[in-house]
Short mmCIF file of C-alpha atoms in Angstrom, two decimals:
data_model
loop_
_atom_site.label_atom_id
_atom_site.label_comp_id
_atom_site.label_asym_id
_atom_site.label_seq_id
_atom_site.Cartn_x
_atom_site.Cartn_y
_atom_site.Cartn_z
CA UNK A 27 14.84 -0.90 13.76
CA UNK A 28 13.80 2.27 11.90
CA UNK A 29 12.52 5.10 13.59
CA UNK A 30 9.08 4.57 12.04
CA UNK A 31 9.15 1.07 13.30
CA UNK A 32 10.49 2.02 16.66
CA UNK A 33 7.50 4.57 17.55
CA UNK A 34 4.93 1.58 16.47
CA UNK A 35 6.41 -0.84 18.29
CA UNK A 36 6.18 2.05 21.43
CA UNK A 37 2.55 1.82 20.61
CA UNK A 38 2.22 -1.81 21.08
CA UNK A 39 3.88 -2.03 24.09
CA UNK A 40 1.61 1.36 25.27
CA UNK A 41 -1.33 -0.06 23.77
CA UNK A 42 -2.17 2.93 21.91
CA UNK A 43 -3.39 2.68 18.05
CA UNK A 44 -2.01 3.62 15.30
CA UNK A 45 -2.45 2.83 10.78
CA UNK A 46 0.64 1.78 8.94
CA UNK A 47 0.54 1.25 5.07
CA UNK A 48 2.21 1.38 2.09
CA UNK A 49 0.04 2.64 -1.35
CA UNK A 50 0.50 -0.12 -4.71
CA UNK A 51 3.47 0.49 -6.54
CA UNK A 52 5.05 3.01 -4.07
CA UNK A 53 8.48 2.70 -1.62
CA UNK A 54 6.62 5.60 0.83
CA UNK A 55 5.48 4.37 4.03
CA UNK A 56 3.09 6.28 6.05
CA UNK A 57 1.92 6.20 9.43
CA UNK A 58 -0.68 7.71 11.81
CA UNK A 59 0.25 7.22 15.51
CA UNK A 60 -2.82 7.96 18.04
CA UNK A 61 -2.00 10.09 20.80
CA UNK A 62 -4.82 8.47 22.78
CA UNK A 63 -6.76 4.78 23.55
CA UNK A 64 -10.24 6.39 22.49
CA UNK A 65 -12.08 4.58 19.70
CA UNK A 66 -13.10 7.04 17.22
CA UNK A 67 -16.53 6.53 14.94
CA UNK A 68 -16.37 7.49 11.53
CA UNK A 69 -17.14 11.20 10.51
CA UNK A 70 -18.19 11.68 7.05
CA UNK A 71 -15.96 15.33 7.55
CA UNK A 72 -13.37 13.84 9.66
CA UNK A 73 -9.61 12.73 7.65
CA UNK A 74 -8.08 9.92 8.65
CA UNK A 75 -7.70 5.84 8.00
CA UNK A 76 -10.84 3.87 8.13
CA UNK A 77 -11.15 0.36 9.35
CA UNK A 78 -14.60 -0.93 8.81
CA UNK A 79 -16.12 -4.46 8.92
CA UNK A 80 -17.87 -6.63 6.39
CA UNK A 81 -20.96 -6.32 7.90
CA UNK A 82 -20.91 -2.39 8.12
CA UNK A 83 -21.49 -1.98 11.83
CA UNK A 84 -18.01 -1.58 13.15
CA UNK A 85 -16.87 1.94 11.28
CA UNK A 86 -13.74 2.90 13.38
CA UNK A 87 -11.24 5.77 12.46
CA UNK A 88 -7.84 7.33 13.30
CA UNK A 89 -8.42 10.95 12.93
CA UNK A 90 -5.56 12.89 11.73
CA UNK A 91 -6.60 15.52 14.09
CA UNK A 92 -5.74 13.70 17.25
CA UNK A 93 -2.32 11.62 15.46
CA UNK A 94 1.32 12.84 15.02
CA UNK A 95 1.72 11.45 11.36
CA UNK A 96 5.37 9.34 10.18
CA UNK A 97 6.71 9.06 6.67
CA UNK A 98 9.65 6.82 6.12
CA UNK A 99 11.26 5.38 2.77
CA UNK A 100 11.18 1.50 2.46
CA UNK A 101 15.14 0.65 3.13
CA UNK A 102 14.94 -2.61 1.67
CA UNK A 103 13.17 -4.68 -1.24
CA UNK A 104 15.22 -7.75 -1.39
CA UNK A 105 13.92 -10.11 1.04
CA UNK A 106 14.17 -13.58 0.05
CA UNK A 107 11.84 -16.01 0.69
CA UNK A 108 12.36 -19.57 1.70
CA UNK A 109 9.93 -22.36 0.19
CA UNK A 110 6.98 -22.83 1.95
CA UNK A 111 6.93 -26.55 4.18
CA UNK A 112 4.85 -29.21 1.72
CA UNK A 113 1.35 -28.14 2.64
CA UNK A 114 -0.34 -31.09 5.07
CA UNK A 115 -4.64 -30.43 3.81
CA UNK A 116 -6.55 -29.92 7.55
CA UNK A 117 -9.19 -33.26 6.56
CA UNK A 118 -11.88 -31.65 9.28
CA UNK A 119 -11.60 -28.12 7.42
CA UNK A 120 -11.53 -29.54 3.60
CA UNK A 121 -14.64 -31.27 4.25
CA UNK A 122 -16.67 -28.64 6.90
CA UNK A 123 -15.68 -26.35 3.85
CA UNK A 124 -16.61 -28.51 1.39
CA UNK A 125 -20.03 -28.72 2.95
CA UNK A 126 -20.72 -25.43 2.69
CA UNK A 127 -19.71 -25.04 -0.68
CA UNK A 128 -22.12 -28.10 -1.69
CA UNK A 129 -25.22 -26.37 0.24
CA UNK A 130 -24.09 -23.30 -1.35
CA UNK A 131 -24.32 -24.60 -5.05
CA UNK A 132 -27.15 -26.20 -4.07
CA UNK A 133 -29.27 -23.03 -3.26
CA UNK A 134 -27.94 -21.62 -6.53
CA UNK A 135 -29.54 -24.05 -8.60
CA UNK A 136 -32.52 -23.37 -6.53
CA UNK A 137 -32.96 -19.89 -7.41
CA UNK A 138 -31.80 -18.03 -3.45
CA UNK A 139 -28.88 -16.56 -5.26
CA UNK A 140 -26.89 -16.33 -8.36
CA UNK A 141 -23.25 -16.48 -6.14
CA UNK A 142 -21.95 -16.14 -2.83
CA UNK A 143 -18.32 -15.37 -1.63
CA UNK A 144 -17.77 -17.81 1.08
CA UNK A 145 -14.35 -18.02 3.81
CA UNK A 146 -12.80 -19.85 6.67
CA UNK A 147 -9.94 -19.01 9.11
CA UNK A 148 -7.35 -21.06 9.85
CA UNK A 149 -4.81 -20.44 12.85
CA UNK A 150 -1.21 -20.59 12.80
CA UNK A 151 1.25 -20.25 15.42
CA UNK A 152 4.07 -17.64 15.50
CA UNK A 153 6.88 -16.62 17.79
CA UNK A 154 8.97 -13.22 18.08
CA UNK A 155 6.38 -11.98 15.37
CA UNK A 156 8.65 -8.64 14.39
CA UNK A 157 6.33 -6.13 12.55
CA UNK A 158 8.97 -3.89 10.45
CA UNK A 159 10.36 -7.57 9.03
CA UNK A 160 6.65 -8.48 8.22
CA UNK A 161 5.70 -5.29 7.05
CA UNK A 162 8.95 -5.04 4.81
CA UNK A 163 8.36 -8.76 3.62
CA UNK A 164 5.04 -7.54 2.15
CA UNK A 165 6.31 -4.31 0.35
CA UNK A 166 8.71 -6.63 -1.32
CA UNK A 167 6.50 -9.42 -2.29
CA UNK A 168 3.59 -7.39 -2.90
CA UNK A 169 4.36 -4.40 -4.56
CA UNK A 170 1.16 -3.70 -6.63
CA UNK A 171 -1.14 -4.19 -3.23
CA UNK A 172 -2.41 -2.44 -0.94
CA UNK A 173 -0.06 -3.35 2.44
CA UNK A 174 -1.49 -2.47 5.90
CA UNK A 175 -0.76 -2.63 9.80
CA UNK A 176 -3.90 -1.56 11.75
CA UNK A 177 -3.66 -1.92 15.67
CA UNK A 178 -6.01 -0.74 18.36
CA UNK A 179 -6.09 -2.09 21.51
CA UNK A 180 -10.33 -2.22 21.98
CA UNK A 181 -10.41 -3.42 17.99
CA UNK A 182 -7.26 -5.71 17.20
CA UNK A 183 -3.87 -6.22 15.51
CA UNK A 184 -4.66 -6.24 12.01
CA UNK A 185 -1.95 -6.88 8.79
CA UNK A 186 -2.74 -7.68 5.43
CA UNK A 187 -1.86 -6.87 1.48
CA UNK A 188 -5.22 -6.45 -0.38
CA UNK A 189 -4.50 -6.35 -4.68
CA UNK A 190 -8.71 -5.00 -4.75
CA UNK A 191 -8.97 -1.37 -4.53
CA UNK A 192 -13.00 -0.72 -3.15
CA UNK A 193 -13.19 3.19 -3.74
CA UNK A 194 -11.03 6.04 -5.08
CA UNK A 195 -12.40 9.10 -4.99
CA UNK A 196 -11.58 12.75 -5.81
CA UNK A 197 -14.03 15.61 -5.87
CA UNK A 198 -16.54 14.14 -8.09
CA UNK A 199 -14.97 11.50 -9.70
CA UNK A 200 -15.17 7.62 -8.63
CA UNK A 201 -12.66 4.38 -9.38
CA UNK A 202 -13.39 1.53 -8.44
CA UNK A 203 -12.69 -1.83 -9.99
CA UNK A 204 -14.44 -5.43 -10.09
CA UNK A 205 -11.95 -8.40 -9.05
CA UNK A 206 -12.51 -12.09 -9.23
CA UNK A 207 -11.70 -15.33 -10.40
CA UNK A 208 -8.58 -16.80 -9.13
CA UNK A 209 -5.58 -18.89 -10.80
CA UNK A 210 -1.77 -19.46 -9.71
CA UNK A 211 0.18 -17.61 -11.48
CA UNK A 212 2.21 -20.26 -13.91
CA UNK A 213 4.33 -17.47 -15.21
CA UNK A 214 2.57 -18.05 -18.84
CA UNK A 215 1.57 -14.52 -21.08
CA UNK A 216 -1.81 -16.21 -21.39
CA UNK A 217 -4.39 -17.74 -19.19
CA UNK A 218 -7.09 -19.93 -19.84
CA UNK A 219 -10.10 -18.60 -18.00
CA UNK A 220 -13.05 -20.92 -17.56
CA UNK A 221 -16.53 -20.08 -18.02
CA UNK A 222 -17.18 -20.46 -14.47
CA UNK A 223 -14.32 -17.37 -13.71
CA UNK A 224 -15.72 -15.45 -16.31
CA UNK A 225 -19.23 -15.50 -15.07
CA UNK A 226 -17.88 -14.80 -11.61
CA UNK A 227 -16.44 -11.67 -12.36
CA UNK A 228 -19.15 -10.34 -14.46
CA UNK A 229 -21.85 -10.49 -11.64
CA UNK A 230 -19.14 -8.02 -9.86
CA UNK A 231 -18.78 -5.51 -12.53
CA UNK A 232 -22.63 -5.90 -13.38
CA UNK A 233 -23.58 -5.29 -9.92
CA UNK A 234 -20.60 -2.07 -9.46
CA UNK A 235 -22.07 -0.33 -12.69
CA UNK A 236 -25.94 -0.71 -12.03
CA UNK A 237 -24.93 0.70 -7.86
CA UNK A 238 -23.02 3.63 -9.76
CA UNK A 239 -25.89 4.47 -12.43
CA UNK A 240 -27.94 5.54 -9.49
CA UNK A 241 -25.66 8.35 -8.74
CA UNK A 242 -24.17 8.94 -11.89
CA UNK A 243 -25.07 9.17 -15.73
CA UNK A 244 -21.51 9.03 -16.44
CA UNK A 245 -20.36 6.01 -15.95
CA UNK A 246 -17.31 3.92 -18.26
CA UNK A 247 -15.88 0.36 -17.88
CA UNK A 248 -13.04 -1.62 -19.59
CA UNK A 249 -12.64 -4.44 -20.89
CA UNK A 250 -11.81 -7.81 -17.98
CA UNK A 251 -7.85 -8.26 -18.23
CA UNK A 252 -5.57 -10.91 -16.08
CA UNK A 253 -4.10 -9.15 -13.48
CA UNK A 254 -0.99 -10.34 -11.22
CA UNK A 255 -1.54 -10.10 -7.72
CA UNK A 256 1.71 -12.10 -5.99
CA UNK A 257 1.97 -15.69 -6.77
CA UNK A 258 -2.03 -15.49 -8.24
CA UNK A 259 -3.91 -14.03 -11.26
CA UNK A 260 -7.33 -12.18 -11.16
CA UNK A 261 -9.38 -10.97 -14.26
CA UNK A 262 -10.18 -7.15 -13.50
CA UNK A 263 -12.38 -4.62 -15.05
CA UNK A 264 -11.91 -1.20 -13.99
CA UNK A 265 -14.71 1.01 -13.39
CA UNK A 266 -15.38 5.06 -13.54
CA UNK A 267 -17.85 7.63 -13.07
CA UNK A 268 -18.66 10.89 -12.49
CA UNK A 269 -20.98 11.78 -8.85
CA UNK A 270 -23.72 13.40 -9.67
CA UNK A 271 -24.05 14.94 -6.02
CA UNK A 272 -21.08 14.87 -4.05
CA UNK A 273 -23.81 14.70 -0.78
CA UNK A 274 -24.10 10.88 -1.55
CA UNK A 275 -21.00 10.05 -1.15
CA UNK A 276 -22.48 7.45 1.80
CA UNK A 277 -24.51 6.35 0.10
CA UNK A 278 -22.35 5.23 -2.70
CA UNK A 279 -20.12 4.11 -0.40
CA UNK A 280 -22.94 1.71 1.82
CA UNK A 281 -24.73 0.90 -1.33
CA UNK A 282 -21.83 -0.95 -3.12
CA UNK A 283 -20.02 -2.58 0.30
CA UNK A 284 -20.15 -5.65 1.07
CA UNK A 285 -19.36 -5.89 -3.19
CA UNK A 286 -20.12 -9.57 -4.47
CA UNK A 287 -16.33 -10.30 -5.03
CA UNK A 288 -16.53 -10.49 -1.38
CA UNK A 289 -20.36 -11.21 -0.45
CA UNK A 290 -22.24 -12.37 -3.35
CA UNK A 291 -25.77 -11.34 -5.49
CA UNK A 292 -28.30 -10.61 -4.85
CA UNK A 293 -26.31 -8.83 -2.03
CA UNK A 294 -28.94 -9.56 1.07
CA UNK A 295 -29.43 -13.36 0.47
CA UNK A 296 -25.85 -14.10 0.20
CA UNK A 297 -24.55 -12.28 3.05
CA UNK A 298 -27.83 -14.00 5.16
CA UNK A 299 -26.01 -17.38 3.73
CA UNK A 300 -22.77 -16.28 4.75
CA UNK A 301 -24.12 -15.24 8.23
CA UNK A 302 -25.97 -18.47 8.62
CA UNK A 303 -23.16 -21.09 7.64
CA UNK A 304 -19.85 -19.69 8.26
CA UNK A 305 -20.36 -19.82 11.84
CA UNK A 306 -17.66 -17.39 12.39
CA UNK A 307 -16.93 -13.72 12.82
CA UNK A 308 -14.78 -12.01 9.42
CA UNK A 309 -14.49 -9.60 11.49
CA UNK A 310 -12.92 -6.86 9.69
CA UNK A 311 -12.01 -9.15 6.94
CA UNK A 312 -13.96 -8.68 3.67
CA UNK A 313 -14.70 -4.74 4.57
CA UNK A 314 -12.84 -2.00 4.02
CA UNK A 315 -9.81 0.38 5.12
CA UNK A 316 -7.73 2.87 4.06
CA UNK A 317 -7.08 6.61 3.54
CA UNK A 318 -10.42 8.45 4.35
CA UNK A 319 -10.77 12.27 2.74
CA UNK A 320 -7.12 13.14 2.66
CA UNK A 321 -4.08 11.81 0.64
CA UNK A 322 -1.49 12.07 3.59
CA UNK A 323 1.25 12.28 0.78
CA UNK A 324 0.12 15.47 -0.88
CA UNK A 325 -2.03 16.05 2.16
CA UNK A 326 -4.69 16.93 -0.65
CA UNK A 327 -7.90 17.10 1.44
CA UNK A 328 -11.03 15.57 -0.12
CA UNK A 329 -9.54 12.73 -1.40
CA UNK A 330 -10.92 9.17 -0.66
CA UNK A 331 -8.35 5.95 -1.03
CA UNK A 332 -10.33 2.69 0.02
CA UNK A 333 -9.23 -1.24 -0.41
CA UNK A 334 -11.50 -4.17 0.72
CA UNK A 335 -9.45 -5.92 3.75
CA UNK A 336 -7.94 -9.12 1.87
CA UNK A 337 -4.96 -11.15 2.24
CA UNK A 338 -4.99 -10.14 6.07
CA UNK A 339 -4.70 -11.80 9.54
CA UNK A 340 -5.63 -10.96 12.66
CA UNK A 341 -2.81 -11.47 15.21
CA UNK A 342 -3.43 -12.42 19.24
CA UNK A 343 -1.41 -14.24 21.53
CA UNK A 344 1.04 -15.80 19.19
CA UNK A 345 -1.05 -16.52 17.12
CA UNK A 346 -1.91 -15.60 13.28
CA UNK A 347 -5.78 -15.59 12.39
CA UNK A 348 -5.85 -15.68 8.66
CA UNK A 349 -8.80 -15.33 7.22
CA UNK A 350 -9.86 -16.88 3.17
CA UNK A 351 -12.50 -17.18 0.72
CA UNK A 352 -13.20 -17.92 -2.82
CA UNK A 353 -16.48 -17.25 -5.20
CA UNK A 354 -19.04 -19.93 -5.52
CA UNK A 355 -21.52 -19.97 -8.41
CA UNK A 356 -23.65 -23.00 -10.32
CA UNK A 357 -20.50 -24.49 -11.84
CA UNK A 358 -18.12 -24.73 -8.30
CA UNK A 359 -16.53 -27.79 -7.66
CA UNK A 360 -16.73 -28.30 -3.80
CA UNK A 361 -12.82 -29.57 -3.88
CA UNK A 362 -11.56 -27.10 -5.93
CA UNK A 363 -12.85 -24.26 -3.97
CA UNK A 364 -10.90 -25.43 -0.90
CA UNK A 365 -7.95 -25.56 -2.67
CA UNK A 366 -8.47 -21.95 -3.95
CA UNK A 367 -8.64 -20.98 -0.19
CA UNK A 368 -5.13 -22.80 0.27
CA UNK A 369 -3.37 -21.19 -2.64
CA UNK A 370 -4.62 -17.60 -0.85
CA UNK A 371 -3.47 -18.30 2.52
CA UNK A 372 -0.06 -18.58 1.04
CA UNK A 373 -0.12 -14.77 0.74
CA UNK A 374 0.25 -14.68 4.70
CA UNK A 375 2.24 -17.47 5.30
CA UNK A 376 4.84 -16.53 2.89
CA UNK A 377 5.90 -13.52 5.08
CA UNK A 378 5.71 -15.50 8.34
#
């Protein structure tokens, strides 16, 4: 066990917090190790790595000011994966899900909402769950995500390996990008996306750009490409613009989370859906996390590096709570959506 590894699994065992991740396309892994059990609130002014929930209430931080901070090169990239068992479809949770998708397409067509982002959880059981083999397993696999380890002992035991970046930010200048539709990646240089996909991802960007305009009159988008995230494809548009008043930063930051690739539009009535039919907690899934006004590499203060927490599980008592969702709009196919939800959970299940 590396000494990074060794001093996290010290904090387990203690039951003291501490942030682990690994930035997209880098081999650096950084940590910040809490000295103490206190739960820390997030401070606008305060550096450190956010972990806040879908429904913006739970906005937690470990500051750097009361953390010893780790760096350690990734040692290996050449884990191999063994195939996955032939996947057995959970009859009760195809059809509770499918449910929900049908009453969800059905208030479409009636005008509540033009799409809503809706998830399930699904338990599976693990044993001598080893966090540096996990952790490692998603570095390799998962290179151009986001990978993460969040732990505190009044919060939870959080991993995941989000490919959607929700805010960069330095000084006055804002990235963000809009991420949706979903396909297995086939290995092919081009991908058929339907009209259904299309749509879905342009009631992201549409919604992104219009938040931004409010605070900025600067404000530039690409065109959608396919992007690879793992063993699925995404069509992305990235988005930039220029802060008007650095002051607003919160606001921005409230006014654009939950973002419809993870809620829906019009924002309130699709997160009251969501609220009303999933009849469980995301938790932290579908919110946000990451480096909050510092890059801990350059240790360049100001500097704001935020993914939306996808791909993740929550892990408790030997056992792995992964969480999944998909995009429904007018054209979903109840089915198909299901099956979306099983080609994501692969992500976790891969690595354990």
């Amino acid at each position: 066990m590396s000494i990074l590894f060794e001093k996290l699994q010290q904090q387990l065992d203690s039951k003291l917090p501490f942030a682990c991740y690994c930035k997209p396309n880098s081999d650096k892994i950084i940590a910040l190790v809490q000295k103490t059990d206190d739960l820390f609130d997030l401070d606008d002014l305060t550096s450190g790595f956010a972990f806040v929930s879908f429904d913006n209430k739970k906005r937690y931080l470990i500051p750097e000011n009361q953390s010893d901070i780790y760096f350690e090169t990734v040692s290996n990239l050449d884990f191999i994966f063994s195939e996955l068992r032939e996947f057995i479809s959970d009859e009760k949770a195809k059809i509770k899900f499918e449910n929900i998708v049908k009453k969800a397409v059905f208030e479409i067509e009636n005008g509540t909402f033009k799409k809503v982002v809706l998830s399930r959880n699904e338990m599976v059981s693990i044993s001598n769950f080893d966090l540096e083999l996990i952790f490692n397993k998603l570095v390799s696999n998962y290179p151009t995500a986001f990978k993460y380890s969040f732990y505190h002992p009044k919060v939870g035991f959080w991993i995941g390996a989000s490919p959607e970046q929700f805010l960069k930010i330095e000084k006055n200048k804002i990235q963000t990008i809009a991420l949706a539709g979903t396909q297995l990646n086939t290995g092919l240089e081009y991908f058929n996306w339907q009209d259904k996909e299309l749509k879905e991802q342009q009631i992201v960007t549409d919604f992104i750009v219009d938040c931004l305009k409010k605070f900025s009159n600067n404000v530039s988008i690409s065109e959608p490409y396919t992007f690879q995230a793992g063993t699925l494809i995404h069509i992305k548009t990235d988005i930039q613009a220029e802060i008007n008043d650095i002051n607003e930063l919160k606001k921005i930051i409230n006014s654009l989370h939950p973002t419809p690739a993870v809620c829906g539009f019009p924002k309130e009535s699709a997160k009251q859906f969501i609220m009303d039919n999933e009849l469980y907690d995301r938790e932290f899934y579908a919110g946000y996390l990451g480096e909050w006004n510092k890059d801990f590499l350059t240790f360049a203060e100001g500097k704001f590096d935020l993914f939306v927490n996808l791909r993740c599980m929550k892990i408790k008592n030997h056992l792995a709570e992964l969480f999944i969702g998909c995009g429904i709009n007018k054209g979903s196919i109840p089915e198909k959506e299901y099956f979306e939800t099983v080609n994501k959970s692969q992500t976790m299940k891969k690595v354990l």
